[in-house]
Amino acid sequence: MQVFESSAALLSYLNERKFLGDTVGFVPTMGALHDGHMSLITKASTEHQIVVCSIFVNPSQFNDPKDFEQYPRQVEDDLNKLRAAGCSVAFIPSVLEVFPVPDTHIYQLGAVAQRLEGAKRPGHFNGVASVVKRLLELVQPDRAYFGLKDYQQYVVIKTLVSTYKIPVQIDGCPTVRDPDGLAKSSRNQLLSQAQRKEALHLSRSLKLVREAYQKGIHEGLENLGEAYLREQSNLDLEYFAVAERDTLASIGNGPVSKDRGAIALVAARAGHVRLIDNMLLEPQS
Ligand code: AMP
């Protein structure tokens, strides 16, 4: 595996490979890699000769300085995992390499970026847009892979790419979970045993709502999820939302339209660790 810190060296390597006919899949991450990240690497490897994984903890997407500080960093361990997975290129740039001058642009990300995470974490999606646009410019991949675990981020990135006409395909990959249902997340390693047990209520609330939907209950789903979390858990709930699948416009407790499709999304804190999860409300397959 090639490891680059310099974007010029990375681009020169990638240009050589592209000249030889190779295509490039790109997986941007903030490191502390787990099986969720690795599923993106695996998918990219089946579709491209070259897979680039970036590890960059982007300061501008953290609205909470404490969250940035405590975010796990374990680059050596990450590089070993990437090697074992057959990743071709790791890109681990410094902040100056990515942003030689600070990006002060306010990105036009539409209404979708104002809701849910956008409302709870002011500036977050602008920071995400800024770093993703920059990384896409540096790597120039054919296709970039994002996890549906961060569903709203995935929708915002699709908006970014279409609004700013960035020539790349965006792929959304399914959420990888622990056997007990907890969505894999780098932040899970910050949880105590008791907090991890609490965190399980996130996926349980989503499953409860999805099962209700599958049984034909199409109204009052937001209340159902919220009541479950308030009654059964000690999590500090930020939101439990039912929204349209493509726009994330609120459905709330209103009837879910079968044509437009819906998704349930949740955000809560277990102690000082903020966690998010979501599930599509789909008919039973
Ligand atoms: P992060 O390092 O948290 O920025 O995540 C990097 C990429 O991995 C993002 O596209 C995430 O959505 C994706 N990802 C994180 N956790 C999971 C998971 N449990 N399953 C699938 N993809 C994930």
PDB file of C-alpha atoms and ligand atoms in Angstrom:
ATOM      1  CA  MET A   1       0.000   0.000   0.000  1.00  0.00           C
ATOM      2  CA  GLN A   2       1.223   3.482  -0.881  1.00  0.00           C
ATOM      3  CA  VAL A   3       0.989   6.064   1.906  1.00  0.00           C
ATOM      4  CA  PHE A   4       0.946   9.745   0.940  1.00  0.00           C
ATOM      5  CA  GLU A   5       0.927  12.857   3.073  1.00  0.00           C
ATOM      6  CA  SER A   6       1.472  15.175   0.125  1.00  0.00           C
ATOM      7  CA  SER A   7      -1.341  15.800  -2.327  1.00  0.00           C
ATOM      8  CA  ALA A   8       1.112  16.545  -5.165  1.00  0.00           C
ATOM      9  CA  ALA A   9       2.763  13.125  -4.729  1.00  0.00           C
ATOM     10  CA  LEU A  10      -0.659  11.473  -4.492  1.00  0.00           C
ATOM     11  CA  LEU A  11      -1.927  13.115  -7.652  1.00  0.00           C
ATOM     12  CA  SER A  12       1.220  12.276  -9.597  1.00  0.00           C
ATOM     13  CA  TYR A  13       0.882   8.590  -8.570  1.00  0.00           C
ATOM     14  CA  LEU A  14      -2.820   8.510  -9.428  1.00  0.00           C
ATOM     15  CA  ASN A  15      -2.298  10.214 -12.788  1.00  0.00           C
ATOM     16  CA  GLU A  16       0.243   7.558 -13.709  1.00  0.00           C
ATOM     17  CA  ARG A  17      -2.202   4.799 -12.796  1.00  0.00           C
ATOM     18  CA  LYS A  18      -5.082   6.455 -14.604  1.00  0.00           C
ATOM     19  CA  PHE A  19      -2.889   6.780 -17.696  1.00  0.00           C
ATOM     20  CA  LEU A  20      -2.498   2.997 -17.554  1.00  0.00           C
ATOM     21  CA  GLY A  21      -6.283   2.638 -17.580  1.00  0.00           C
ATOM     22  CA  ASP A  22      -6.974   2.110 -13.874  1.00  0.00           C
ATOM     23  CA  THR A  23     -10.074   3.604 -12.277  1.00  0.00           C
ATOM     24  CA  VAL A  24     -10.093   5.100  -8.802  1.00  0.00           C
ATOM     25  CA  GLY A  25     -12.547   4.519  -5.953  1.00  0.00           C
ATOM     26  CA  PHE A  26     -12.309   6.867  -2.995  1.00  0.00           C
ATOM     27  CA  VAL A  27     -13.309   6.374   0.642  1.00  0.00           C
ATOM     28  CA  PRO A  28     -12.948   9.530   2.758  1.00  0.00           C
ATOM     29  CA  THR A  29     -12.766   8.847   6.515  1.00  0.00           C
ATOM     30  CA  MET A  30     -11.752  10.423   9.790  1.00  0.00           C
ATOM     31  CA  GLY A  31      -9.875   7.261  10.820  1.00  0.00           C
ATOM     32  CA  ALA A  32     -10.344   5.031  13.883  1.00  0.00           C
ATOM     33  CA  LEU A  33     -11.396   2.541  11.242  1.00  0.00           C
ATOM     34  CA  HIS A  34     -13.924  -0.207  11.926  1.00  0.00           C
ATOM     35  CA  ASP A  35     -15.891  -2.758   9.902  1.00  0.00           C
ATOM     36  CA  GLY A  36     -18.247  -0.027   8.628  1.00  0.00           C
ATOM     37  CA  HIS A  37     -15.346   1.787   6.968  1.00  0.00           C
ATOM     38  CA  MET A  38     -13.890  -1.512   5.765  1.00  0.00           C
ATOM     39  CA  SER A  39     -17.165  -2.392   4.004  1.00  0.00           C
ATOM     40  CA  LEU A  40     -16.725   0.761   1.891  1.00  0.00           C
ATOM     41  CA  ILE A  41     -13.119  -0.204   1.099  1.00  0.00           C
ATOM     42  CA  THR A  42     -14.254  -3.716   0.118  1.00  0.00           C
ATOM     43  CA  LYS A  43     -17.017  -2.393  -2.130  1.00  0.00           C
ATOM     44  CA  ALA A  44     -14.631   0.093  -3.767  1.00  0.00           C
ATOM     45  CA  SER A  45     -12.062  -2.701  -4.327  1.00  0.00           C
ATOM     46  CA  THR A  46     -14.573  -4.800  -6.226  1.00  0.00           C
ATOM     47  CA  GLU A  47     -15.248  -1.914  -8.607  1.00  0.00           C
ATOM     48  CA  HIS A  48     -11.835  -0.256  -9.076  1.00  0.00           C
ATOM     49  CA  GLN A  49      -8.187  -1.174  -9.540  1.00  0.00           C
ATOM     50  CA  ILE A  50      -7.140   1.648  -7.191  1.00  0.00           C
ATOM     51  CA  VAL A  51      -8.800   2.381  -3.855  1.00  0.00           C
ATOM     52  CA  VAL A  52      -7.782   5.540  -2.020  1.00  0.00           C
ATOM     53  CA  CYS A  53      -8.738   5.889   1.640  1.00  0.00           C
ATOM     54  CA  SER A  54      -8.154   9.275   3.233  1.00  0.00           C
ATOM     55  CA  ILE A  55      -7.776   9.709   6.963  1.00  0.00           C
ATOM     56  CA  PHE A  56      -8.346  13.291   7.961  1.00  0.00           C
ATOM     57  CA  VAL A  57     -10.038  14.565  11.101  1.00  0.00           C
ATOM     58  CA  ASN A  58     -11.509  17.711   9.663  1.00  0.00           C
ATOM     59  CA  PRO A  59     -11.582  20.444  12.323  1.00  0.00           C
ATOM     60  CA  SER A  60     -14.116  22.579  10.430  1.00  0.00           C
ATOM     61  CA  GLN A  61     -16.942  20.028  10.693  1.00  0.00           C
ATOM     62  CA  PHE A  62     -16.778  19.843  14.493  1.00  0.00           C
ATOM     63  CA  ASN A  63     -19.021  22.485  15.996  1.00  0.00           C
ATOM     64  CA  ASP A  64     -18.040  21.248  19.471  1.00  0.00           C
ATOM     65  CA  PRO A  65     -14.288  21.661  20.240  1.00  0.00           C
ATOM     66  CA  LYS A  66     -14.500  18.961  22.948  1.00  0.00           C
ATOM     67  CA  ASP A  67     -15.862  16.470  20.395  1.00  0.00           C
ATOM     68  CA  PHE A  68     -12.904  17.281  18.094  1.00  0.00           C
ATOM     69  CA  GLU A  69     -10.435  16.859  20.952  1.00  0.00           C
ATOM     70  CA  GLN A  70     -11.787  13.515  22.129  1.00  0.00           C
ATOM     71  CA  TYR A  71     -12.255  12.081  18.612  1.00  0.00           C
ATOM     72  CA  PRO A  72     -10.188   8.846  18.505  1.00  0.00           C
ATOM     73  CA  ARG A  73      -6.958   8.974  16.488  1.00  0.00           C
ATOM     74  CA  GLN A  74      -5.009   5.759  15.764  1.00  0.00           C
ATOM     75  CA  VAL A  75      -3.297   6.110  12.426  1.00  0.00           C
ATOM     76  CA  GLU A  76      -0.826   3.184  12.727  1.00  0.00           C
ATOM     77  CA  ASP A  77      -3.634   0.808  13.582  1.00  0.00           C
ATOM     78  CA  ASP A  78      -5.689   2.224  10.703  1.00  0.00           C
ATOM     79  CA  LEU A  79      -2.855   1.730   8.209  1.00  0.00           C
ATOM     80  CA  ASN A  80      -2.522  -1.921   9.292  1.00  0.00           C
ATOM     81  CA  LYS A  81      -6.244  -2.464   8.751  1.00  0.00           C
ATOM     82  CA  LEU A  82      -6.086  -0.854   5.318  1.00  0.00           C
ATOM     83  CA  ARG A  83      -3.094  -2.997   4.329  1.00  0.00           C
ATOM     84  CA  ALA A  84      -4.899  -6.150   5.488  1.00  0.00           C
ATOM     85  CA  ALA A  85      -7.963  -5.141   3.442  1.00  0.00           C
ATOM     86  CA  GLY A  86      -5.869  -4.690   0.282  1.00  0.00           C
ATOM     87  CA  CYS A  87      -6.401  -0.924   0.049  1.00  0.00           C
ATOM     88  CA  SER A  88      -3.996   0.515  -2.551  1.00  0.00           C
ATOM     89  CA  VAL A  89      -3.477   4.053  -1.259  1.00  0.00           C
ATOM     90  CA  ALA A  90      -3.767   5.749   2.141  1.00  0.00           C
ATOM     91  CA  PHE A  91      -3.834   9.537   2.055  1.00  0.00           C
ATOM     92  CA  ILE A  92      -3.136  11.135   5.438  1.00  0.00           C
ATOM     93  CA  PRO A  93      -2.769  14.856   4.826  1.00  0.00           C
ATOM     94  CA  SER A  94      -2.199  17.596   7.394  1.00  0.00           C
ATOM     95  CA  VAL A  95      -4.716  20.408   7.825  1.00  0.00           C
ATOM     96  CA  LEU A  96      -2.373  22.708   5.857  1.00  0.00           C
ATOM     97  CA  GLU A  97      -2.150  20.211   3.011  1.00  0.00           C
ATOM     98  CA  VAL A  98      -5.939  20.137   2.660  1.00  0.00           C
ATOM     99  CA  PHE A  99      -6.527  23.808   3.432  1.00  0.00           C
ATOM    100  CA  PRO A 100      -3.402  25.856   2.547  1.00  0.00           C
ATOM    101  CA  VAL A 101      -5.740  28.803   2.996  1.00  0.00           C
ATOM    102  CA  PRO A 102      -8.870  28.530   5.140  1.00  0.00           C
ATOM    103  CA  ASP A 103     -12.036  27.863   3.163  1.00  0.00           C
ATOM    104  CA  THR A 104     -14.472  30.600   4.142  1.00  0.00           C
ATOM    105  CA  HIS A 105     -17.035  29.763   1.446  1.00  0.00           C
ATOM    106  CA  ILE A 106     -20.646  29.258   2.494  1.00  0.00           C
ATOM    107  CA  TYR A 107     -21.819  26.276   0.478  1.00  0.00           C
ATOM    108  CA  GLN A 108     -25.297  26.177  -1.067  1.00  0.00           C
ATOM    109  CA  LEU A 109     -26.536  22.832   0.179  1.00  0.00           C
ATOM    110  CA  GLY A 110     -30.266  23.429   0.082  1.00  0.00           C
ATOM    111  CA  ALA A 111     -32.955  22.864   2.675  1.00  0.00           C
ATOM    112  CA  VAL A 112     -31.796  19.320   3.399  1.00  0.00           C
ATOM    113  CA  ALA A 113     -28.691  20.661   5.151  1.00  0.00           C
ATOM    114  CA  GLN A 114     -30.751  22.888   7.466  1.00  0.00           C
ATOM    115  CA  ARG A 115     -32.670  20.063   9.120  1.00  0.00           C
ATOM    116  CA  LEU A 116     -31.839  17.537  11.851  1.00  0.00           C
ATOM    117  CA  GLU A 117     -28.026  17.402  12.101  1.00  0.00           C
ATOM    118  CA  GLY A 118     -27.831  20.774  10.340  1.00  0.00           C
ATOM    119  CA  ALA A 119     -30.079  22.341  12.970  1.00  0.00           C
ATOM    120  CA  LYS A 120     -28.372  20.623  15.917  1.00  0.00           C
ATOM    121  CA  ARG A 121     -24.800  21.155  14.711  1.00  0.00           C
ATOM    122  CA  PRO A 122     -24.564  24.633  13.151  1.00  0.00           C
ATOM    123  CA  GLY A 123     -21.801  24.805  10.549  1.00  0.00           C
ATOM    124  CA  HIS A 124     -21.325  21.031  10.483  1.00  0.00           C
ATOM    125  CA  PHE A 125     -22.460  20.418   6.911  1.00  0.00           C
ATOM    126  CA  ASN A 126     -20.625  23.476   5.627  1.00  0.00           C
ATOM    127  CA  GLY A 127     -17.470  21.939   7.109  1.00  0.00           C
ATOM    128  CA  VAL A 128     -18.299  18.545   5.586  1.00  0.00           C
ATOM    129  CA  ALA A 129     -18.966  20.121   2.175  1.00  0.00           C
ATOM    130  CA  SER A 130     -15.740  22.079   2.356  1.00  0.00           C
ATOM    131  CA  VAL A 131     -13.547  19.064   3.112  1.00  0.00           C
ATOM    132  CA  VAL A 132     -15.323  16.652   0.772  1.00  0.00           C
ATOM    133  CA  LYS A 133     -15.140  19.095  -2.146  1.00  0.00           C
ATOM    134  CA  ARG A 134     -11.460  19.698  -1.451  1.00  0.00           C
ATOM    135  CA  LEU A 135     -10.631  15.987  -1.110  1.00  0.00           C
ATOM    136  CA  LEU A 136     -12.520  15.217  -4.326  1.00  0.00           C
ATOM    137  CA  GLU A 137     -10.437  17.883  -6.084  1.00  0.00           C
ATOM    138  CA  LEU A 138      -7.229  16.384  -4.723  1.00  0.00           C
ATOM    139  CA  VAL A 139      -8.040  12.726  -5.453  1.00  0.00           C
ATOM    140  CA  GLN A 140     -10.204  13.135  -8.580  1.00  0.00           C
ATOM    141  CA  PRO A 141     -11.778   9.690  -8.180  1.00  0.00           C
ATOM    142  CA  ASP A 142     -14.252   8.063 -10.536  1.00  0.00           C
ATOM    143  CA  ARG A 143     -16.499   7.127  -7.640  1.00  0.00           C
ATOM    144  CA  ALA A 144     -16.629   8.046  -3.938  1.00  0.00           C
ATOM    145  CA  TYR A 145     -18.187   5.792  -1.280  1.00  0.00           C
ATOM    146  CA  PHE A 146     -20.173   7.040   1.701  1.00  0.00           C
ATOM    147  CA  GLY A 147     -21.999   5.163   4.450  1.00  0.00           C
ATOM    148  CA  LEU A 148     -25.763   5.384   4.835  1.00  0.00           C
ATOM    149  CA  LYS A 149     -25.062   5.360   8.577  1.00  0.00           C
ATOM    150  CA  ASP A 150     -24.621   9.120   8.030  1.00  0.00           C
ATOM    151  CA  TYR A 151     -27.703   9.281   5.845  1.00  0.00           C
ATOM    152  CA  GLN A 152     -28.191  13.043   5.901  1.00  0.00           C
ATOM    153  CA  GLN A 153     -24.512  13.546   5.079  1.00  0.00           C
ATOM    154  CA  TYR A 154     -24.965  11.238   2.079  1.00  0.00           C
ATOM    155  CA  VAL A 155     -27.921  13.316   0.820  1.00  0.00           C
ATOM    156  CA  VAL A 156     -26.029  16.575   1.434  1.00  0.00           C
ATOM    157  CA  ILE A 157     -22.998  15.274  -0.475  1.00  0.00           C
ATOM    158  CA  LYS A 158     -25.164  14.280  -3.430  1.00  0.00           C
ATOM    159  CA  THR A 159     -26.551  17.836  -3.379  1.00  0.00           C
ATOM    160  CA  LEU A 160     -23.017  19.287  -3.186  1.00  0.00           C
ATOM    161  CA  VAL A 161     -21.820  17.206  -6.126  1.00  0.00           C
ATOM    162  CA  SER A 162     -24.778  18.105  -8.310  1.00  0.00           C
ATOM    163  CA  THR A 163     -24.863  21.821  -7.355  1.00  0.00           C
ATOM    164  CA  TYR A 164     -21.127  22.336  -7.845  1.00  0.00           C
ATOM    165  CA  LYS A 165     -20.967  19.961 -10.836  1.00  0.00           C
ATOM    166  CA  ILE A 166     -18.181  17.852  -9.359  1.00  0.00           C
ATOM    167  CA  PRO A 167     -17.413  15.049 -11.829  1.00  0.00           C
ATOM    168  CA  VAL A 168     -17.740  11.993  -9.565  1.00  0.00           C
ATOM    169  CA  GLN A 169     -20.269   9.240  -8.893  1.00  0.00           C
ATOM    170  CA  ILE A 170     -21.516   8.994  -5.307  1.00  0.00           C
ATOM    171  CA  ASP A 171     -22.287   5.586  -3.832  1.00  0.00           C
ATOM    172  CA  GLY A 172     -24.245   5.052  -0.583  1.00  0.00           C
ATOM    173  CA  CYS A 173     -23.361   1.827   1.269  1.00  0.00           C
ATOM    174  CA  PRO A 174     -25.461   0.014   3.909  1.00  0.00           C
ATOM    175  CA  THR A 175     -24.877   0.530   7.624  1.00  0.00           C
ATOM    176  CA  VAL A 176     -22.728  -2.131   9.277  1.00  0.00           C
ATOM    177  CA  ARG A 177     -23.852  -3.075  12.795  1.00  0.00           C
ATOM    178  CA  ASP A 178     -22.569  -5.081  15.719  1.00  0.00           C
ATOM    179  CA  PRO A 179     -24.477  -8.362  16.151  1.00  0.00           C
ATOM    180  CA  ASP A 180     -26.677  -6.749  18.828  1.00  0.00           C
ATOM    181  CA  GLY A 181     -27.725  -3.966  16.430  1.00  0.00           C
ATOM    182  CA  LEU A 182     -25.488  -1.052  17.487  1.00  0.00           C
ATOM    183  CA  ALA A 183     -24.334   0.789  14.357  1.00  0.00           C
ATOM    184  CA  LYS A 184     -20.540   0.698  14.115  1.00  0.00           C
ATOM    185  CA  SER A 185     -19.018   4.081  14.816  1.00  0.00           C
ATOM    186  CA  SER A 186     -15.566   5.373  15.722  1.00  0.00           C
ATOM    187  CA  ARG A 187     -17.228   7.063  18.677  1.00  0.00           C
ATOM    188  CA  ASN A 188     -18.416   3.707  20.119  1.00  0.00           C
ATOM    189  CA  GLN A 189     -14.966   3.134  21.599  1.00  0.00           C
ATOM    190  CA  LEU A 190     -15.533   6.181  23.822  1.00  0.00           C
ATOM    191  CA  LEU A 191     -18.554   4.493  25.454  1.00  0.00           C
ATOM    192  CA  SER A 192     -18.375   2.835  28.863  1.00  0.00           C
ATOM    193  CA  GLN A 193     -20.001  -0.583  29.121  1.00  0.00           C
ATOM    194  CA  ALA A 194     -23.104   0.967  30.690  1.00  0.00           C
ATOM    195  CA  GLN A 195     -23.288   3.672  28.008  1.00  0.00           C
ATOM    196  CA  ARG A 196     -22.925   1.088  25.261  1.00  0.00           C
ATOM    197  CA  LYS A 197     -25.908  -0.769  26.720  1.00  0.00           C
ATOM    198  CA  GLU A 198     -27.879   2.470  26.673  1.00  0.00           C
ATOM    199  CA  ALA A 199     -26.770   3.162  23.110  1.00  0.00           C
ATOM    200  CA  LEU A 200     -28.449  -0.068  21.980  1.00  0.00           C
ATOM    201  CA  HIS A 201     -31.791   1.677  22.470  1.00  0.00           C
ATOM    202  CA  LEU A 202     -31.082   3.767  19.369  1.00  0.00           C
ATOM    203  CA  SER A 203     -31.310   0.846  16.960  1.00  0.00           C
ATOM    204  CA  ARG A 204     -34.106  -0.696  19.034  1.00  0.00           C
ATOM    205  CA  SER A 205     -36.236   2.441  18.709  1.00  0.00           C
ATOM    206  CA  LEU A 206     -35.650   2.466  14.953  1.00  0.00           C
ATOM    207  CA  LYS A 207     -36.515  -1.226  14.642  1.00  0.00           C
ATOM    208  CA  LEU A 208     -39.673  -0.710  16.673  1.00  0.00           C
ATOM    209  CA  VAL A 209     -40.788   2.046  14.322  1.00  0.00           C
ATOM    210  CA  ARG A 210     -39.842   0.092  11.210  1.00  0.00           C
ATOM    211  CA  GLU A 211     -41.785  -2.944  12.457  1.00  0.00           C
ATOM    212  CA  ALA A 212     -44.813  -0.770  13.228  1.00  0.00           C
ATOM    213  CA  TYR A 213     -44.589   0.646   9.704  1.00  0.00           C
ATOM    214  CA  GLN A 214     -44.359  -2.854   8.250  1.00  0.00           C
ATOM    215  CA  LYS A 215     -47.478  -3.860  10.204  1.00  0.00           C
ATOM    216  CA  GLY A 216     -49.368  -1.054   8.469  1.00  0.00           C
ATOM    217  CA  ILE A 217     -49.109   1.712  11.092  1.00  0.00           C
ATOM    218  CA  HIS A 218     -48.262   4.773   9.021  1.00  0.00           C
ATOM    219  CA  GLU A 219     -49.111   7.539  11.493  1.00  0.00           C
ATOM    220  CA  GLY A 220     -47.759   8.576  14.879  1.00  0.00           C
ATOM    221  CA  LEU A 221     -44.384   6.960  14.156  1.00  0.00           C
ATOM    222  CA  GLU A 222     -42.319   9.845  15.495  1.00  0.00           C
ATOM    223  CA  ASN A 223     -44.186   9.727  18.810  1.00  0.00           C
ATOM    224  CA  LEU A 224     -43.690   5.977  18.970  1.00  0.00           C
ATOM    225  CA  GLY A 225     -39.910   6.203  18.625  1.00  0.00           C
ATOM    226  CA  GLU A 226     -39.605   9.181  20.924  1.00  0.00           C
ATOM    227  CA  ALA A 227     -41.809   7.644  23.636  1.00  0.00           C
ATOM    228  CA  TYR A 228     -39.793   4.424  23.514  1.00  0.00           C
ATOM    229  CA  LEU A 229     -36.523   6.295  24.029  1.00  0.00           C
ATOM    230  CA  ARG A 230     -37.870   8.518  26.790  1.00  0.00           C
ATOM    231  CA  GLU A 231     -39.450   5.595  28.654  1.00  0.00           C
ATOM    232  CA  GLN A 232     -36.912   2.825  28.092  1.00  0.00           C
ATOM    233  CA  SER A 233     -33.565   4.611  28.014  1.00  0.00           C
ATOM    234  CA  ASN A 234     -31.529   7.148  29.925  1.00  0.00           C
ATOM    235  CA  LEU A 235     -30.149   8.600  26.702  1.00  0.00           C
ATOM    236  CA  ASP A 236     -30.161  12.340  26.299  1.00  0.00           C
ATOM    237  CA  LEU A 237     -32.385  12.461  23.190  1.00  0.00           C
ATOM    238  CA  GLU A 238     -31.726  15.208  20.616  1.00  0.00           C
ATOM    239  CA  TYR A 239     -34.289  14.097  18.054  1.00  0.00           C
ATOM    240  CA  PHE A 240     -36.254  11.143  16.798  1.00  0.00           C
ATOM    241  CA  ALA A 241     -37.562  12.085  13.367  1.00  0.00           C
ATOM    242  CA  VAL A 242     -39.551  10.536  10.560  1.00  0.00           C
ATOM    243  CA  ALA A 243     -38.772  12.216   7.263  1.00  0.00           C
ATOM    244  CA  GLU A 244     -39.086  11.857   3.517  1.00  0.00           C
ATOM    245  CA  ARG A 245     -36.378   9.671   2.166  1.00  0.00           C
ATOM    246  CA  ASP A 246     -34.981  11.921  -0.553  1.00  0.00           C
ATOM    247  CA  THR A 247     -35.423  15.415   0.888  1.00  0.00           C
ATOM    248  CA  LEU A 248     -35.547  14.694   4.630  1.00  0.00           C
ATOM    249  CA  ALA A 249     -38.591  16.981   4.772  1.00  0.00           C
ATOM    250  CA  SER A 250     -40.382  16.245   8.034  1.00  0.00           C
ATOM    251  CA  ILE A 251     -43.225  13.716   8.025  1.00  0.00           C
ATOM    252  CA  GLY A 252     -43.420  13.794  11.800  1.00  0.00           C
ATOM    253  CA  ASN A 253     -46.528  11.952  12.956  1.00  0.00           C
ATOM    254  CA  GLY A 254     -48.348  12.512   9.688  1.00  0.00           C
ATOM    255  CA  PRO A 255     -49.084   9.623   7.402  1.00  0.00           C
ATOM    256  CA  VAL A 256     -46.111   8.226   5.530  1.00  0.00           C
ATOM    257  CA  SER A 257     -46.598   8.448   1.770  1.00  0.00           C
ATOM    258  CA  LYS A 258     -45.743   5.098   0.171  1.00  0.00           C
ATOM    259  CA  ASP A 259     -44.636   6.803  -3.046  1.00  0.00           C
ATOM    260  CA  ARG A 260     -42.147   9.193  -1.511  1.00  0.00           C
ATOM    261  CA  GLY A 261     -40.635   6.723   0.965  1.00  0.00           C
ATOM    262  CA  ALA A 262     -39.591   7.488   4.496  1.00  0.00           C
ATOM    263  CA  ILE A 263     -36.731   7.133   6.900  1.00  0.00           C
ATOM    264  CA  ALA A 264     -36.509   7.299  10.685  1.00  0.00           C
ATOM    265  CA  LEU A 265     -33.479   9.092  12.109  1.00  0.00           C
ATOM    266  CA  VAL A 266     -32.289   9.478  15.668  1.00  0.00           C
ATOM    267  CA  ALA A 267     -29.591  11.417  17.526  1.00  0.00           C
ATOM    268  CA  ALA A 268     -28.845  11.148  21.233  1.00  0.00           C
ATOM    269  CA  ARG A 269     -26.066  11.435  23.750  1.00  0.00           C
ATOM    270  CA  ALA A 270     -24.859   8.627  25.968  1.00  0.00           C
ATOM    271  CA  GLY A 271     -22.902  10.615  28.551  1.00  0.00           C
ATOM    272  CA  HIS A 272     -20.710  12.951  26.511  1.00  0.00           C
ATOM    273  CA  VAL A 273     -20.739  10.755  23.390  1.00  0.00           C
ATOM    274  CA  ARG A 274     -23.098  11.868  20.635  1.00  0.00           C
ATOM    275  CA  LEU A 275     -24.468   9.064  18.464  1.00  0.00           C
ATOM    276  CA  ILE A 276     -26.698   8.954  15.373  1.00  0.00           C
ATOM    277  CA  ASP A 277     -28.483   6.152  13.560  1.00  0.00           C
ATOM    278  CA  ASN A 278     -31.270   5.686  11.001  1.00  0.00           C
ATOM    279  CA  MET A 279     -33.386   3.066   9.236  1.00  0.00           C
ATOM    280  CA  LEU A 280     -35.387   3.233   6.042  1.00  0.00           C
ATOM    281  CA  LEU A 281     -39.078   2.463   6.515  1.00  0.00           C
ATOM    282  CA  GLU A 282     -39.575  -0.154   3.874  1.00  0.00           C
ATOM    283  CA  PRO A 283     -42.102  -2.920   3.404  1.00  0.00           C
ATOM    284  CA  GLN A 284     -40.869  -6.275   4.723  1.00  0.00           C
ATOM    285  CA  SER A 285     -38.785  -7.991   2.043  1.00  0.00           C
TER     286      SER A 285
HETATM  287  P1  AMP B   1     -16.190   8.811   9.400  1.00  0.00           P
HETATM  288  O1  AMP B   1     -14.806   8.284   9.585  1.00  0.00           O
HETATM  289  O2  AMP B   1     -17.065   8.638  10.590  1.00  0.00           O
HETATM  290  O3  AMP B   1     -16.224  10.175   8.787  1.00  0.00           O
HETATM  291  O4  AMP B   1     -16.856   7.855   8.314  1.00  0.00           O
HETATM  292  C1  AMP B   1     -16.277   7.683   7.046  1.00  0.00           C
HETATM  293  C2  AMP B   1     -17.268   6.994   6.150  1.00  0.00           C
HETATM  294  O5  AMP B   1     -17.621   5.728   6.710  1.00  0.00           O
HETATM  295  C3  AMP B   1     -18.577   7.802   6.035  1.00  0.00           C
HETATM  296  O6  AMP B   1     -19.034   7.734   4.695  1.00  0.00           O
HETATM  297  C4  AMP B   1     -19.489   7.066   6.978  1.00  0.00           C
HETATM  298  O7  AMP B   1     -20.859   7.198   6.648  1.00  0.00           O
HETATM  299  C5  AMP B   1     -19.029   5.634   6.796  1.00  0.00           C
HETATM  300  N1  AMP B   1     -19.430   4.822   7.947  1.00  0.00           N
HETATM  301  C6  AMP B   1     -19.244   5.113   9.254  1.00  0.00           C
HETATM  302  N2  AMP B   1     -19.810   4.161  10.037  1.00  0.00           N
HETATM  303  C7  AMP B   1     -20.379   3.264   9.190  1.00  0.00           C
HETATM  304  C8  AMP B   1     -21.125   2.061   9.372  1.00  0.00           C
HETATM  305  N3  AMP B   1     -21.407   1.594  10.583  1.00  0.00           N
HETATM  306  N4  AMP B   1     -21.550   1.393   8.280  1.00  0.00           N
HETATM  307  C9  AMP B   1     -21.273   1.868   7.020  1.00  0.00           C
HETATM  308  N5  AMP B   1     -20.571   2.987   6.781  1.00  0.00           N
HETATM  309  C10 AMP B   1     -20.126   3.678   7.845  1.00  0.00           C
END
